[in-house]
Amino acid sequence: MNIFEQRESNVRSYCRNFPALFHRAKGSLIYSESGEAYIDFLAGAGALNYGHNNDYIKQKVMSYLEADAITHGLDFYTSAKEKFLSKFFETLLYPRSLDYRVQFCGPTGTNAVEAALKLARKIKKRPGIFSFMGGYHGMTLGSLSVSGNLEIKAGAFGTSNHVNFMPYPHGFMEKIDTIEFIEAVLNDVNSGIEKPAAIIFETVQAEGGVIVAPIEWMQKLRQLCDRHNILLICDDIQVGCGRTGSFFSFERANIIPDMVILSKSISGYGFPMSLLLFKPELDIWKPGEHNGTFRGNQLAFIGAAAALEYREITNIEQEVKTKETFLYNFLIDKIASISDKVKIRGIGLIWGIDIADFGDSSLTKKIISRCFELGLIVERTGRNNTVIKILPPLTIEMPILEKGCFIIKQAFDECLA
Ligand code: PMP
């Protein structure tokens, strides 16, 4: 019995779904202490796009550490920061021509969301924010305020009064023109809903159940923000860094948000790191106005610079497209065919299998537990936990991807029988 089991009541652990002691991981496989291998379709909730212990990135991180380089360099120019910034600005410029200023937030995603909301309010001198039903942006009070899920907010006993939730184009909301709806709200000055400083959105609601925003919808959202002098903030924490097939997920809509939030896979190696990008004219922070001790982890900078190099060397975006085609075909042929109550959604290497129509949220729990017994780590998501979320490292080898998919198929067949 390990300490987690012995001290069940003392340790707030989040590993109820995967009862093993994990010890080692390589690529898209994680090994338990007793030597069992598990295929990883969770990838650190999107923090491990380049796989576990990616050799290229590891070598750069190891050499940095071996040289006794700076590991905490908050108020300094450091060589790690320099390496990251040179590579990152190159990535922004070529081939994207994006002109953003970079703010190190940190250490984790929610910290950058807080910075974005605060900066937007300062710029527009108004407190309101529009967000979307079903969206997820984090657990601290500001980011929780803009998360469209009452259950996760219940224990906070109230969040910001200045947030209003707009319909995301999904489910029965697909039947209305959600952009026209927002437009009507904004034009009705006496609606009781204050004009927001910003609209924060995800191009794919990942925690919301893998809901992919249509390209035209994103373009109209951009135009709406321009018409009404509202900042557009893209939370690219989970689906940025290549997950949808381009470095930034909004690239497929050919739009440029005013602010972009990156975290999870930006550091390349699972180190905590978060960034806020904003158009240069929005930089009205006073020096030191938004700070924190652990902004810009030096090892994360080294990992991030190496990851950006690795992307170029391996043409990862093309790989994502190939694997996307495989996943789409597999899920349609082998999983959606099980029942018309099974719905498939996704893009790139984020896919959801939604079984809400069975009306039993414990079913997904059964399926992921069975997957685990069969050697696959996969999580469930969505407002009511009715969606199985497939989120492997982008570098996963095809045979392993296929094997993981067949495990899901077997678990579905057994659990829905
Ligand atoms: N935004 C999105 C879209 C996310 O997926 C997450 C994490 N799941 C967050 C924000 C919060 O990031 P973190 O957990 O690192 O605070």
Coordinates of C-alpha atoms and ligand atoms in Angstrom, one line a residue:
M1 CA 0.0 0.0 0.0
N2 CA 1.5 3.4 -0.9
I3 CA 1.3 6.6 1.0
F4 CA -1.6 7.9 -1.1
E5 CA -3.7 4.9 -0.1
Q6 CA -2.6 4.9 3.5
R7 CA -3.2 8.6 3.9
E8 CA -6.3 8.8 1.7
S9 CA -8.0 11.1 4.1
N10 CA -5.0 13.4 4.5
V11 CA -3.8 13.9 0.9
R12 CA -5.9 16.0 -1.4
S13 CA -4.9 13.9 -4.4
Y14 CA -6.4 14.1 -7.8
C15 CA -5.7 10.6 -9.0
R16 CA -8.9 8.7 -8.2
N17 CA -9.3 7.6 -11.8
F18 CA -5.8 6.2 -12.2
P19 CA -4.9 4.0 -9.3
A20 CA -1.2 3.2 -9.9
L21 CA 2.0 4.8 -8.7
F22 CA 3.6 6.3 -11.8
H23 CA 7.3 6.5 -12.0
R24 CA 8.7 7.1 -15.5
A25 CA 7.4 8.3 -18.8
K26 CA 8.8 8.4 -22.3
G27 CA 7.1 9.8 -25.4
S28 CA 3.4 8.8 -25.2
L29 CA 3.8 6.1 -22.6
I30 CA 3.8 6.3 -18.8
Y31 CA 5.1 3.5 -16.7
S32 CA 3.9 2.5 -13.2
E33 CA 6.4 1.6 -10.5
S34 CA 5.5 -2.0 -11.1
G35 CA 6.5 -1.7 -14.7
E36 CA 3.1 -1.5 -16.4
A37 CA 3.0 0.7 -19.5
Y38 CA 0.0 3.0 -20.1
I39 CA -0.7 4.9 -23.3
D40 CA -1.2 8.6 -22.5
F41 CA -4.3 10.2 -24.0
L42 CA -4.3 12.9 -21.3
A43 CA -0.9 14.5 -22.0
G44 CA -0.8 16.5 -18.8
A45 CA -4.2 18.1 -19.8
G46 CA -2.5 19.5 -22.8
A47 CA 0.8 20.4 -21.2
L48 CA 2.8 17.7 -23.0
N49 CA 2.3 18.3 -26.7
Y50 CA 5.8 17.1 -27.4
G51 CA 5.5 14.0 -25.3
H52 CA 7.2 12.9 -22.1
N53 CA 11.0 13.5 -21.9
N54 CA 11.3 14.6 -25.5
D55 CA 15.0 13.9 -26.3
Y56 CA 15.6 17.1 -28.2
I57 CA 14.2 19.3 -25.4
K58 CA 15.7 17.2 -22.6
Q59 CA 19.2 17.6 -24.0
K60 CA 18.9 21.4 -24.0
V61 CA 17.4 21.4 -20.4
M62 CA 20.2 19.1 -19.1
S63 CA 23.0 21.1 -20.6
Y64 CA 21.6 24.3 -19.1
L65 CA 21.4 22.7 -15.7
E66 CA 24.8 21.1 -16.0
A67 CA 26.3 24.5 -16.7
D68 CA 25.1 25.9 -13.3
A69 CA 23.1 28.4 -15.3
I70 CA 20.6 30.8 -13.7
T71 CA 17.5 29.0 -12.3
H72 CA 15.7 32.0 -10.9
G73 CA 16.3 35.3 -12.7
L74 CA 13.2 37.4 -12.1
D75 CA 14.5 40.9 -12.5
F76 CA 17.4 40.1 -14.7
Y77 CA 18.1 39.8 -18.4
T78 CA 19.2 36.2 -18.6
S79 CA 20.5 34.0 -21.3
A80 CA 17.5 31.7 -21.0
K81 CA 15.1 34.5 -21.4
E82 CA 17.1 35.8 -24.4
K83 CA 17.0 32.3 -26.0
F84 CA 13.3 32.0 -25.5
L85 CA 12.4 35.5 -26.7
S86 CA 14.6 35.3 -29.9
K87 CA 12.9 32.1 -30.9
F88 CA 9.4 33.2 -29.8
F89 CA 9.5 36.5 -31.7
E90 CA 10.8 34.6 -34.8
T91 CA 7.7 32.2 -34.4
L92 CA 5.4 35.2 -34.1
L93 CA 6.8 36.9 -37.1
Y94 CA 7.4 34.0 -39.5
P95 CA 5.2 33.1 -41.2
R96 CA 2.5 34.8 -39.1
S97 CA 3.5 38.5 -39.1
L98 CA 2.0 38.8 -35.6
D99 CA 3.1 41.8 -33.6
Y100 CA 2.6 41.1 -29.9
R101 CA 4.3 42.3 -26.8
V102 CA 5.0 39.4 -24.4
Q103 CA 4.4 39.5 -20.7
F104 CA 5.6 36.7 -18.5
C105 CA 2.9 35.7 -16.1
G106 CA 3.0 32.7 -14.1
P107 CA 3.5 30.1 -13.2
T108 CA 0.3 28.7 -14.4
G109 CA -2.5 29.4 -16.9
T110 CA -4.9 31.1 -14.6
N111 CA -2.3 33.7 -13.8
A112 CA -2.1 34.9 -17.4
V113 CA -5.9 35.0 -17.5
E114 CA -5.9 37.3 -14.5
A115 CA -3.4 39.6 -16.1
A116 CA -5.5 39.8 -19.3
L117 CA -8.7 40.7 -17.5
K118 CA -7.0 43.3 -15.4
L119 CA -5.2 44.9 -18.4
A120 CA -8.4 44.9 -20.4
R121 CA -10.3 46.7 -17.6
K122 CA -7.4 49.2 -17.2
I123 CA -7.4 50.0 -20.9
K124 CA -11.1 50.4 -21.4
K125 CA -11.7 51.9 -18.0
R126 CA -14.8 49.6 -17.6
P127 CA -15.1 46.5 -15.5
G128 CA -17.4 44.3 -17.7
I129 CA -16.3 41.1 -19.4
F130 CA -18.3 38.9 -21.7
S131 CA -17.5 35.3 -21.7
F132 CA -19.2 32.2 -23.1
M133 CA -21.4 29.6 -21.6
G134 CA -19.5 26.4 -21.0
G135 CA -16.1 28.1 -21.2
Y136 CA -13.3 27.4 -18.8
H137 CA -10.5 29.8 -17.9
G138 CA -9.2 28.7 -14.5
M139 CA -9.8 28.5 -10.8
T140 CA -8.6 31.8 -9.2
L141 CA -11.4 34.3 -8.6
G142 CA -11.0 36.4 -11.8
S143 CA -10.7 33.4 -14.1
L144 CA -13.4 31.5 -12.2
S145 CA -15.6 34.6 -12.8
V146 CA -15.4 34.2 -16.5
S147 CA -15.8 30.4 -16.5
G148 CA -19.2 29.4 -17.7
N149 CA -19.9 26.5 -15.3
L150 CA -21.9 27.1 -12.1
E151 CA -20.8 23.9 -10.5
I152 CA -17.1 24.8 -10.3
K153 CA -18.0 28.3 -8.9
A154 CA -20.5 27.1 -6.2
G155 CA -18.0 27.0 -3.4
A156 CA -16.7 30.5 -4.0
F157 CA -20.0 32.0 -2.9
G158 CA -20.0 34.7 -5.6
T159 CA -17.5 35.9 -8.2
S160 CA -17.4 39.1 -10.2
N161 CA -20.7 40.8 -10.9
H162 CA -19.3 42.3 -14.0
V163 CA -19.3 39.2 -16.1
N164 CA -22.0 38.2 -18.5
F165 CA -22.2 34.9 -20.4
M166 CA -23.1 34.8 -24.0
P167 CA -24.2 31.7 -25.9
Y168 CA -21.5 29.7 -27.6
P169 CA -22.5 28.2 -30.9
H170 CA -23.4 24.7 -29.7
G171 CA -26.3 22.5 -28.9
F172 CA -29.7 24.3 -29.1
M173 CA -27.7 27.6 -29.3
E174 CA -26.6 26.5 -32.8
K175 CA -30.1 27.3 -33.9
I176 CA -29.8 31.0 -33.1
D177 CA -27.3 33.4 -34.6
T178 CA -25.2 33.9 -31.4
I179 CA -23.3 36.8 -32.9
E180 CA -26.5 38.6 -33.7
F181 CA -27.6 37.9 -30.2
I182 CA -24.5 39.6 -28.7
E183 CA -24.9 42.4 -31.1
A184 CA -28.5 43.0 -29.9
V185 CA -27.4 42.9 -26.3
L186 CA -24.7 45.5 -27.0
N187 CA -27.1 47.8 -29.0
D188 CA -29.7 47.7 -26.2
V189 CA -28.1 50.3 -23.9
N190 CA -30.9 49.7 -21.3
S191 CA -30.6 45.9 -21.2
G192 CA -29.1 46.0 -17.8
I193 CA -25.9 44.3 -19.2
E194 CA -22.9 46.6 -19.1
K195 CA -20.8 47.1 -22.1
P196 CA -17.7 44.9 -21.6
A197 CA -14.0 45.9 -21.8
A198 CA -13.3 42.6 -23.4
I199 CA -14.7 39.3 -24.7
I200 CA -12.7 36.2 -23.7
F201 CA -13.2 33.1 -25.7
E202 CA -11.7 29.7 -26.6
T203 CA -11.6 28.5 -30.2
V204 CA -12.3 25.0 -28.9
Q205 CA -14.1 24.7 -25.5
A206 CA -11.9 21.9 -24.2
E207 CA -13.1 21.5 -20.6
G208 CA -16.6 22.5 -21.9
G209 CA -16.8 19.2 -23.8
V210 CA -14.6 19.7 -26.9
I211 CA -16.8 22.1 -28.8
V212 CA -15.1 23.6 -31.9
A213 CA -16.1 27.1 -32.9
P214 CA -16.8 27.5 -36.6
I215 CA -14.4 29.7 -38.5
E216 CA -17.1 32.1 -39.7
W217 CA -18.3 32.6 -36.1
M218 CA -14.8 33.6 -34.9
Q219 CA -14.5 36.0 -37.8
K220 CA -17.8 37.6 -36.9
L221 CA -16.8 37.8 -33.3
R222 CA -13.6 39.7 -34.3
Q223 CA -15.7 42.1 -36.4
L224 CA -18.2 42.6 -33.6
C225 CA -15.4 43.5 -31.2
D226 CA -14.1 46.1 -33.7
R227 CA -17.5 47.6 -34.2
H228 CA -18.1 48.1 -30.5
N229 CA -14.6 49.0 -29.3
I230 CA -14.2 45.8 -27.2
L231 CA -11.0 43.9 -26.8
L232 CA -10.9 40.3 -28.0
I233 CA -9.0 37.9 -25.8
C234 CA -8.2 34.4 -27.0
D235 CA -7.5 31.8 -24.3
D236 CA -5.2 29.4 -26.2
I237 CA -4.0 27.7 -23.0
Q238 CA -5.2 24.2 -23.9
V239 CA -5.5 24.2 -27.7
G240 CA -2.6 26.5 -28.6
C241 CA 1.0 25.3 -29.3
G242 CA 0.0 23.2 -32.3
R243 CA -2.9 21.2 -30.9
T244 CA -5.3 22.1 -33.7
G245 CA -2.7 22.0 -36.5
S246 CA -1.3 25.5 -36.3
F247 CA 0.8 27.1 -33.6
F248 CA -2.1 29.4 -32.5
S249 CA -5.5 27.9 -32.8
F250 CA -7.1 31.1 -34.1
E251 CA -4.9 31.0 -37.2
R252 CA -7.4 28.8 -38.9
A253 CA -9.9 31.6 -38.8
N254 CA -7.4 34.1 -40.0
I255 CA -8.2 36.5 -37.2
I256 CA -5.9 38.5 -34.8
P257 CA -7.1 38.7 -31.2
D258 CA -6.0 41.8 -29.2
M259 CA -4.6 39.5 -26.5
V260 CA -3.7 35.9 -26.5
I261 CA -3.0 33.6 -23.5
L262 CA -0.6 30.7 -23.7
S263 CA 0.4 28.2 -21.1
K264 CA 0.4 24.4 -20.7
S265 CA 2.6 23.2 -23.7
I266 CA 4.5 26.5 -24.3
S267 CA 7.4 25.3 -22.0
G268 CA 7.7 22.1 -24.1
Y269 CA 8.7 19.9 -21.2
G270 CA 5.8 20.1 -18.7
F271 CA 7.4 23.0 -16.7
P272 CA 4.9 25.7 -15.5
M273 CA 4.9 28.8 -17.7
S274 CA 2.3 31.2 -18.8
L275 CA 2.3 34.2 -21.2
L276 CA 0.1 37.0 -22.0
L277 CA 0.5 38.5 -25.5
F278 CA -1.0 41.8 -26.4
K279 CA -0.8 44.3 -29.2
P280 CA 1.9 46.8 -28.5
E281 CA -0.5 49.8 -28.3
L282 CA -2.2 48.1 -25.4
D283 CA 0.9 48.2 -23.1
I284 CA -0.2 50.7 -20.6
W285 CA 1.1 48.8 -17.5
K286 CA 3.2 51.0 -15.2
P287 CA 6.6 49.3 -14.3
G288 CA 5.9 46.7 -11.6
E289 CA 2.1 47.2 -11.8
H290 CA 1.5 43.5 -12.4
N291 CA 4.2 41.3 -11.0
G292 CA 5.0 38.1 -9.1
T293 CA 8.0 36.1 -7.9
F294 CA 7.7 33.1 -10.2
R295 CA 7.1 34.8 -13.5
G296 CA 9.2 33.4 -16.3
N297 CA 10.8 30.2 -15.0
Q298 CA 14.3 29.9 -16.5
L299 CA 14.1 26.2 -17.2
A300 CA 10.8 26.7 -18.8
F301 CA 12.4 29.3 -21.1
I302 CA 15.0 26.8 -22.1
G303 CA 12.4 24.1 -22.7
A304 CA 10.2 26.5 -24.6
A305 CA 13.0 27.7 -26.9
A306 CA 13.9 24.1 -27.6
A307 CA 10.3 23.1 -28.3
L308 CA 10.0 25.9 -30.9
E309 CA 13.1 24.6 -32.6
Y310 CA 11.8 21.0 -32.4
R311 CA 8.6 22.1 -34.1
E312 CA 10.5 23.4 -37.1
I313 CA 12.8 20.4 -37.3
T314 CA 10.0 17.9 -37.2
N315 CA 7.2 19.6 -39.2
I316 CA 4.8 18.7 -36.4
E317 CA 1.8 20.5 -38.0
Q318 CA 1.8 18.1 -40.9
E319 CA 1.9 15.2 -38.5
V320 CA -1.1 16.6 -36.6
K321 CA -3.1 16.7 -39.9
T322 CA -2.3 13.1 -40.6
K323 CA -3.3 11.9 -37.2
E324 CA -6.4 14.1 -37.2
T325 CA -7.6 12.3 -40.4
F326 CA -6.9 8.9 -38.8
L327 CA -8.8 9.9 -35.5
Y328 CA -11.8 11.3 -37.4
N329 CA -12.2 8.2 -39.5
F330 CA -11.7 5.9 -36.6
L331 CA -14.1 7.7 -34.3
I332 CA -16.8 7.9 -37.0
D333 CA -16.4 4.3 -38.3
K334 CA -15.8 2.5 -35.0
I335 CA -17.3 4.6 -32.2
A336 CA -20.1 6.7 -33.5
S337 CA -21.4 3.6 -35.3
I338 CA -22.1 2.0 -31.9
S339 CA -25.2 4.1 -31.3
D340 CA -26.8 7.3 -32.6
K341 CA -26.6 8.5 -29.0
V342 CA -22.8 8.8 -29.5
K343 CA -21.6 12.1 -30.8
I344 CA -18.1 12.9 -32.1
R345 CA -16.5 16.3 -32.1
G346 CA -12.9 17.6 -32.5
I347 CA -10.1 19.1 -34.5
G348 CA -6.4 18.3 -34.8
L349 CA -5.5 16.2 -31.8
I350 CA -8.3 17.1 -29.5
W351 CA -11.4 14.9 -29.8
G352 CA -14.5 14.3 -27.7
I353 CA -16.9 11.4 -27.6
D354 CA -20.1 12.7 -26.1
I355 CA -22.5 10.2 -24.6
A356 CA -24.8 12.7 -22.8
D357 CA -27.7 11.2 -24.7
F358 CA -27.5 8.1 -22.6
G359 CA -28.5 10.3 -19.7
D360 CA -26.0 8.6 -17.3
S361 CA -22.8 10.5 -16.4
S362 CA -21.4 7.5 -14.5
L363 CA -21.1 5.8 -17.8
T364 CA -18.0 7.8 -18.8
K365 CA -16.4 7.0 -15.4
K366 CA -16.9 3.3 -16.2
I367 CA -15.4 3.7 -19.6
I368 CA -12.3 5.5 -18.5
S369 CA -11.8 3.0 -15.6
R370 CA -12.1 0.1 -18.1
C371 CA -9.6 1.9 -20.5
F372 CA -7.2 2.2 -17.6
E373 CA -7.4 -1.5 -16.9
L374 CA -6.7 -2.1 -20.5
G375 CA -3.6 0.2 -20.5
L376 CA -4.9 3.6 -21.5
I377 CA -5.0 6.9 -19.6
V378 CA -7.9 9.0 -20.9
E379 CA -10.0 11.6 -19.0
R380 CA -13.6 12.7 -19.2
T381 CA -14.8 16.3 -19.6
G382 CA -17.8 18.5 -20.4
R383 CA -20.2 20.3 -18.1
N384 CA -21.6 17.1 -16.9
N385 CA -18.6 14.9 -17.4
T386 CA -20.3 13.1 -20.3
V387 CA -17.5 13.5 -22.8
I388 CA -14.4 11.2 -23.2
K389 CA -11.6 13.6 -24.2
I390 CA -8.8 12.3 -26.4
L391 CA -5.7 14.5 -26.0
P392 CA -2.5 12.6 -26.8
P393 CA 0.9 14.2 -27.2
L394 CA 1.2 15.5 -30.8
T395 CA 4.3 13.3 -31.2
I396 CA 2.4 10.1 -30.5
E397 CA 3.5 7.3 -32.9
M398 CA 0.8 6.0 -35.2
P399 CA 0.8 2.4 -33.9
I400 CA 0.4 3.7 -30.3
L401 CA -2.4 6.1 -31.3
E402 CA -4.2 3.2 -33.1
K403 CA -3.7 0.9 -30.1
G404 CA -5.2 3.5 -27.7
C405 CA -8.2 4.0 -30.0
F406 CA -8.9 0.3 -30.1
I407 CA -8.8 0.2 -26.3
I408 CA -11.5 2.9 -26.3
K409 CA -13.5 0.9 -28.8
Q410 CA -13.2 -2.2 -26.6
A411 CA -14.2 -0.2 -23.4
F412 CA -17.2 1.3 -25.2
D413 CA -18.3 -2.1 -26.5
E414 CA -18.1 -3.6 -23.1
C415 CA -19.6 -0.7 -21.1
L416 CA -22.5 0.0 -23.5
A417 CA -23.4 -3.6 -24.0
Ligands
PMP1 N1 -7.9 28.1 -19.8 C1 -8.1 26.9 -20.4 C2 -8.7 26.9 -21.8 C3 -7.7 25.7 -19.8 O1 -7.9 24.6 -20.4 C4 -7.1 25.8 -18.5 C5 -6.7 24.5 -17.8 N2 -7.4 23.4 -18.1 C6 -6.9 27.0 -17.9 C7 -7.4 28.2 -18.6 C8 -6.3 27.1 -16.5 O2 -5.0 26.8 -16.6 P1 -4.3 26.3 -15.2 O3 -4.9 25.1 -14.8 O4 -2.8 26.1 -15.6 O5 -4.4 27.5 -14.3

